[in-house]
Amino acid sequence: MVHSLDKTGRPIKAGDYILYAIAIGKSPTLRFGKVLNVVSTPNPKQWDPNRIDSKITVMGVDGEYFHTKPSLLSKKSTLQFPERIVILDPITVPLEIMNLLSNF
């Protein structure tokens, strides 16, 4: 079985709480989310025979601005770069974020 691996080398699976990289304008930031589905397929290229194509469906939380209360995004997102994801231990996820994502 082929796995998408996060930045630390751990396999990403449905139910994982994560931080993932996004860009807001020209500014990079991190967003909390929960993995809903992972599809990983081998796609060897001449320059990288170990290449894996990933489609990671997540529900994210909009909370990039300190003056606004975190809220669920209006729709699911699909991430394609698992090396830009870090799996979180659920105990480290803020309670407010955990409550927002608990129904997914």
PDB file of C-alpha atoms in Angstrom:
ATOM      1  CA  MET A   1       0.000   0.000   0.000  1.00  0.00           C
ATOM      2  CA  VAL A   2       1.239   3.490  -0.890  1.00  0.00           C
ATOM      3  CA  HIS A   3       1.144   6.173   1.832  1.00  0.00           C
ATOM      4  CA  SER A   4       1.325   9.931   1.769  1.00  0.00           C
ATOM      5  CA  LEU A   5       3.819  10.984   4.430  1.00  0.00           C
ATOM      6  CA  ASP A   6       3.757  14.245   6.386  1.00  0.00           C
ATOM      7  CA  LYS A   7       6.807  16.471   6.931  1.00  0.00           C
ATOM      8  CA  THR A   8       7.972  14.228   9.800  1.00  0.00           C
ATOM      9  CA  GLY A   9       7.577  10.994   7.797  1.00  0.00           C
ATOM     10  CA  ARG A  10       4.346   9.763   9.392  1.00  0.00           C
ATOM     11  CA  PRO A  11       1.592   8.321   7.164  1.00  0.00           C
ATOM     12  CA  ILE A  12      -1.381  10.665   6.775  1.00  0.00           C
ATOM     13  CA  LYS A  13      -4.772   9.015   7.332  1.00  0.00           C
ATOM     14  CA  ALA A  14      -8.431   9.979   7.664  1.00  0.00           C
ATOM     15  CA  GLY A  15      -9.204  11.382  11.100  1.00  0.00           C
ATOM     16  CA  ASP A  16      -5.798  13.009  11.620  1.00  0.00           C
ATOM     17  CA  TYR A  17      -5.684  16.568  12.919  1.00  0.00           C
ATOM     18  CA  ILE A  18      -3.132  18.556  10.960  1.00  0.00           C
ATOM     19  CA  LEU A  19      -1.454  21.889  10.342  1.00  0.00           C
ATOM     20  CA  TYR A  20      -0.997  22.679   6.671  1.00  0.00           C
ATOM     21  CA  ALA A  21       0.690  25.455   4.759  1.00  0.00           C
ATOM     22  CA  ILE A  22      -1.343  28.051   2.863  1.00  0.00           C
ATOM     23  CA  ALA A  23      -0.695  31.451   1.321  1.00  0.00           C
ATOM     24  CA  ILE A  24      -2.835  34.500   2.013  1.00  0.00           C
ATOM     25  CA  GLY A  25      -1.802  36.980  -0.622  1.00  0.00           C
ATOM     26  CA  LYS A  26       1.978  36.916  -0.476  1.00  0.00           C
ATOM     27  CA  SER A  27       2.094  35.815   3.171  1.00  0.00           C
ATOM     28  CA  PRO A  28       2.562  32.177   4.152  1.00  0.00           C
ATOM     29  CA  THR A  29       0.718  30.845   7.190  1.00  0.00           C
ATOM     30  CA  LEU A  30      -0.504  27.606   8.747  1.00  0.00           C
ATOM     31  CA  ARG A  31      -4.086  26.390   9.033  1.00  0.00           C
ATOM     32  CA  PHE A  32      -5.628  23.771  11.322  1.00  0.00           C
ATOM     33  CA  GLY A  33      -7.620  21.010   9.663  1.00  0.00           C
ATOM     34  CA  LYS A  34      -8.883  17.455   9.864  1.00  0.00           C
ATOM     35  CA  VAL A  35      -8.161  14.827   7.217  1.00  0.00           C
ATOM     36  CA  LEU A  36     -11.327  13.367   5.689  1.00  0.00           C
ATOM     37  CA  ASN A  37      -9.827  11.173   2.964  1.00  0.00           C
ATOM     38  CA  VAL A  38      -6.441  10.297   1.461  1.00  0.00           C
ATOM     39  CA  VAL A  39      -5.804   8.905  -2.019  1.00  0.00           C
ATOM     40  CA  SER A  40      -2.160   8.105  -2.782  1.00  0.00           C
ATOM     41  CA  THR A  41      -0.967   6.580  -6.043  1.00  0.00           C
ATOM     42  CA  PRO A  42       2.527   5.836  -7.296  1.00  0.00           C
ATOM     43  CA  ASN A  43       3.557   8.054 -10.196  1.00  0.00           C
ATOM     44  CA  PRO A  44       7.214   7.367 -10.966  1.00  0.00           C
ATOM     45  CA  LYS A  45       8.913  10.024 -13.028  1.00  0.00           C
ATOM     46  CA  GLN A  46      12.311   9.761 -14.614  1.00  0.00           C
ATOM     47  CA  TRP A  47      13.703  12.344 -12.165  1.00  0.00           C
ATOM     48  CA  ASP A  48      12.052  10.764  -9.074  1.00  0.00           C
ATOM     49  CA  PRO A  49      11.195   7.037  -9.197  1.00  0.00           C
ATOM     50  CA  ASN A  50       9.676   7.201  -5.669  1.00  0.00           C
ATOM     51  CA  ARG A  51       7.166   9.942  -6.521  1.00  0.00           C
ATOM     52  CA  ILE A  52       3.689   9.595  -4.982  1.00  0.00           C
ATOM     53  CA  ASP A  53       0.669  11.574  -6.177  1.00  0.00           C
ATOM     54  CA  SER A  54      -1.533  12.562  -3.243  1.00  0.00           C
ATOM     55  CA  LYS A  55      -5.038  13.943  -2.922  1.00  0.00           C
ATOM     56  CA  ILE A  56      -5.762  14.715   0.702  1.00  0.00           C
ATOM     57  CA  THR A  57      -9.289  15.962   1.432  1.00  0.00           C
ATOM     58  CA  VAL A  58      -9.476  18.148   4.538  1.00  0.00           C
ATOM     59  CA  MET A  59     -11.905  20.352   6.406  1.00  0.00           C
ATOM     60  CA  GLY A  60     -10.065  23.461   7.506  1.00  0.00           C
ATOM     61  CA  VAL A  61     -10.553  26.172  10.079  1.00  0.00           C
ATOM     62  CA  ASP A  62     -10.284  29.832   9.172  1.00  0.00           C
ATOM     63  CA  GLY A  63      -8.420  31.454  12.033  1.00  0.00           C
ATOM     64  CA  GLU A  64      -5.544  33.327  10.479  1.00  0.00           C
ATOM     65  CA  TYR A  65      -6.488  36.696  11.942  1.00  0.00           C
ATOM     66  CA  PHE A  66      -6.153  37.380  15.657  1.00  0.00           C
ATOM     67  CA  HIS A  67      -9.163  39.710  15.728  1.00  0.00           C
ATOM     68  CA  THR A  68     -11.640  37.109  14.438  1.00  0.00           C
ATOM     69  CA  LYS A  69     -13.020  33.993  16.069  1.00  0.00           C
ATOM     70  CA  PRO A  70     -12.010  30.705  14.339  1.00  0.00           C
ATOM     71  CA  SER A  71     -14.704  29.247  12.068  1.00  0.00           C
ATOM     72  CA  LEU A  72     -15.039  26.337   9.670  1.00  0.00           C
ATOM     73  CA  LEU A  73     -14.248  27.039   6.049  1.00  0.00           C
ATOM     74  CA  SER A  74     -17.286  27.039   3.760  1.00  0.00           C
ATOM     75  CA  LYS A  75     -16.123  23.931   1.879  1.00  0.00           C
ATOM     76  CA  LYS A  76     -13.638  21.080   1.958  1.00  0.00           C
ATOM     77  CA  SER A  77     -10.166  21.498   0.457  1.00  0.00           C
ATOM     78  CA  THR A  78      -7.893  19.099  -1.406  1.00  0.00           C
ATOM     79  CA  LEU A  79      -4.176  19.211  -0.622  1.00  0.00           C
ATOM     80  CA  GLN A  80      -1.559  17.726  -2.940  1.00  0.00           C
ATOM     81  CA  PHE A  81       1.714  18.269  -1.081  1.00  0.00           C
ATOM     82  CA  PRO A  82       1.900  16.011   1.988  1.00  0.00           C
ATOM     83  CA  GLU A  83       5.387  17.325   2.769  1.00  0.00           C
ATOM     84  CA  ARG A  84       3.686  20.645   3.648  1.00  0.00           C
ATOM     85  CA  ILE A  85       1.538  18.972   6.322  1.00  0.00           C
ATOM     86  CA  VAL A  86       2.311  18.120   9.948  1.00  0.00           C
ATOM     87  CA  ILE A  87       0.130  15.636  11.837  1.00  0.00           C
ATOM     88  CA  LEU A  88      -0.777  16.877  15.313  1.00  0.00           C
ATOM     89  CA  ASP A  89      -1.264  14.890  18.492  1.00  0.00           C
ATOM     90  CA  PRO A  90      -4.954  15.568  19.308  1.00  0.00           C
ATOM     91  CA  ILE A  91      -4.002  16.757  22.793  1.00  0.00           C
ATOM     92  CA  THR A  92      -2.105  19.680  21.212  1.00  0.00           C
ATOM     93  CA  VAL A  93      -5.098  20.910  19.169  1.00  0.00           C
ATOM     94  CA  PRO A  94      -6.810  23.907  20.826  1.00  0.00           C
ATOM     95  CA  LEU A  95     -10.211  22.936  22.260  1.00  0.00           C
ATOM     96  CA  GLU A  96     -12.036  25.553  20.176  1.00  0.00           C
ATOM     97  CA  ILE A  97     -10.550  24.067  16.970  1.00  0.00           C
ATOM     98  CA  MET A  98     -11.276  20.494  18.109  1.00  0.00           C
ATOM     99  CA  ASN A  99     -14.940  21.406  18.782  1.00  0.00           C
ATOM    100  CA  LEU A 100     -15.318  22.940  15.305  1.00  0.00           C
ATOM    101  CA  LEU A 101     -13.910  19.828  13.614  1.00  0.00           C
ATOM    102  CA  SER A 102     -15.582  17.207  15.846  1.00  0.00           C
ATOM    103  CA  ASN A 103     -18.472  16.542  13.411  1.00  0.00           C
ATOM    104  CA  PHE A 104     -16.142  15.538  10.578  1.00  0.00           C
TER     105      PHE A 104
END
